[in-house]
Amino acid sequence: MRITVDRERCIGAGQCVLTDPEIFDQSEEDGRVLLHTAHPPQEAAAAVRRAIQFCPSNALALTDG
Amino acid sequence: MMMTETGQYPPFPVPRVCPFREIAEQAGMPQLPPGREAVSRVTLPDGAAGWLITGHECVQRILTDPRASSSRSNPGFPQLRRTSTRELPKSTPPIIGLDPPAHTVHRRMLINEFTVRRLRALRPRIQQIVDTCIDDLLDAGPEADLVEALAVPVPSLVICELLGVPKQDRPYFQERTKLLLDPNTSAEDARAPLVELVGYIDKLILGKEAEPGDDMLGRLIVRYREAGLYEHHFIVKTAALLLNAGHETTSNMISLSVLALLRHPGQLERLLADPARMPVAVEELLRFFSVVDHTMARVAVADIELGGKTIKAGEGLVALPSTANRDPDVFQNPDELDLERNEVRKHLAFGYGNHQCLGQNLARIELEVVLSTLFARVPGLRLAVPLTGLCFKDEAQIYGVHELPVAW
């Protein structure tokens, strides 16, 4: 699976970081989302889906690949 | 939607009911007409017809809809209060009243001050503030009003920390924020401390303009200057907004949370037995009380189809997180407090969309620290009055309790 990020939509709420800090981070430059990895392991799928759900600005999506 | 005989829709805002009434249903919730739909019509205080959005999905939709504007200067923006009593007089709200693209620019100036990382670094200072307040509480005797002793000072001191208010000025700051939060302070009596606080913030910022240090205001000044967008008064208004947004909200949540935990001793015991449970417990307390209920107002700038209705351009609306957070489609047994609730993070107590609370992670840390520390250091804590002796802020903009007499 592949996580896609739309940084233009990100408002820096950090809910993705609170959900899974191994995958999601906030840039020290501007506080917006940074991915540690765009291709997390399959075990992280549920956490990634929750992060997508909790993002207040629809900045995250999951695709195949 | 049923209309009354006068042809008007049911009024909004409405008072809330006691959160601990014997009949759990709708405890702590606004007294809205039964059988209302997720999107329904109401009459606002100025007589205008508006829309109330109460369903979870509809609240999420409307708060992410670009046709729902936050700009107070758009005609039809809902007026929820007849007069602006405790707010800055004749002042355009900063970021809270902006739409994209201006909103985006200013939000991005502030995001880096409220990241998970930066707020975690503040945690030791928050712990010290809480410890000192509890030291004073314990010294003062075996009884106290928890609102005055803990709930009011902690968030105020945390904001002082954030804004870089020098230690020697904190008593001045505290006295005025305390007056503003005191329910016995009349609207007229609230003007002087408010003006003084804004005056203080103004001077503080002038000082930091000359020498911007490494604190939030200093960094903000530098960032705005580098972007060529610096305006003294805008920064003053932003700082005042942060104070306004981060004081009473957190303060009321502290008191209500302590009350809720004292009312659910079995759950409290489980919570204290495992500190890892605290974050979920805090989310549940946020969901259950949803203290901020009258501020998610918008005006449609184009027609919006929502929940089977059409909100027309120029019509005002209010999204209610309190009822969205009790939506049975999302939360099982929504009227019960369940400190281990699985689906709790779907709550909308901090709003949704691009205006979602900037300080939410700070609020979370403050609540975690206060609740863990208080119950660890004051294990015999109990309510000193019966529940019926408590007075709730059931018509206020931010829900809370006036006093919380406790003993140990």
Short mmCIF file of C-alpha atoms in Angstrom, two decimals, chain B residues 5 13 24 28 45 75 106 126 132 134 143 169 178 199 244 258 264 288 323 351 354 359-360 369 387 396 408:
data_model
loop_
_atom_site.label_atom_id
_atom_site.label_comp_id
_atom_site.label_asym_id
_atom_site.label_seq_id
_atom_site.Cartn_x
_atom_site.Cartn_y
_atom_site.Cartn_z
CA GLU B 5 -47.67 29.46 16.33
CA PRO B 13 -28.86 28.98 21.48
CA ALA B 24 -28.69 9.66 31.51
CA GLY B 28 -25.23 17.77 29.66
CA PRO B 45 -31.03 35.71 18.85
CA PRO B 75 -23.93 39.06 5.00
CA HIS B 106 -1.99 32.81 8.78
CA ILE B 126 3.33 22.24 32.50
CA THR B 132 2.97 24.33 42.25
CA ILE B 134 -1.41 21.61 43.85
CA GLU B 143 -11.14 22.06 51.46
CA ASP B 169 4.32 40.02 35.32
CA LYS B 178 -9.20 35.37 36.91
CA GLY B 199 -2.80 46.69 26.72
CA ASN B 244 -9.18 33.76 24.81
CA VAL B 258 -12.52 16.10 37.81
CA HIS B 264 -17.36 7.35 38.27
CA PHE B 288 -18.75 13.73 26.67
CA THR B 323 -24.85 16.59 19.57
CA GLY B 351 -14.15 20.94 15.54
CA ASN B 354 -9.24 23.76 8.35
CA GLY B 359 -4.32 24.36 20.51
CA GLN B 360 -5.92 20.92 20.73
CA VAL B 369 -0.97 16.25 33.39
CA LEU B 387 -24.41 17.28 43.05
CA ALA B 396 -22.58 30.26 28.52
CA TRP B 408 -9.64 15.50 50.96
#
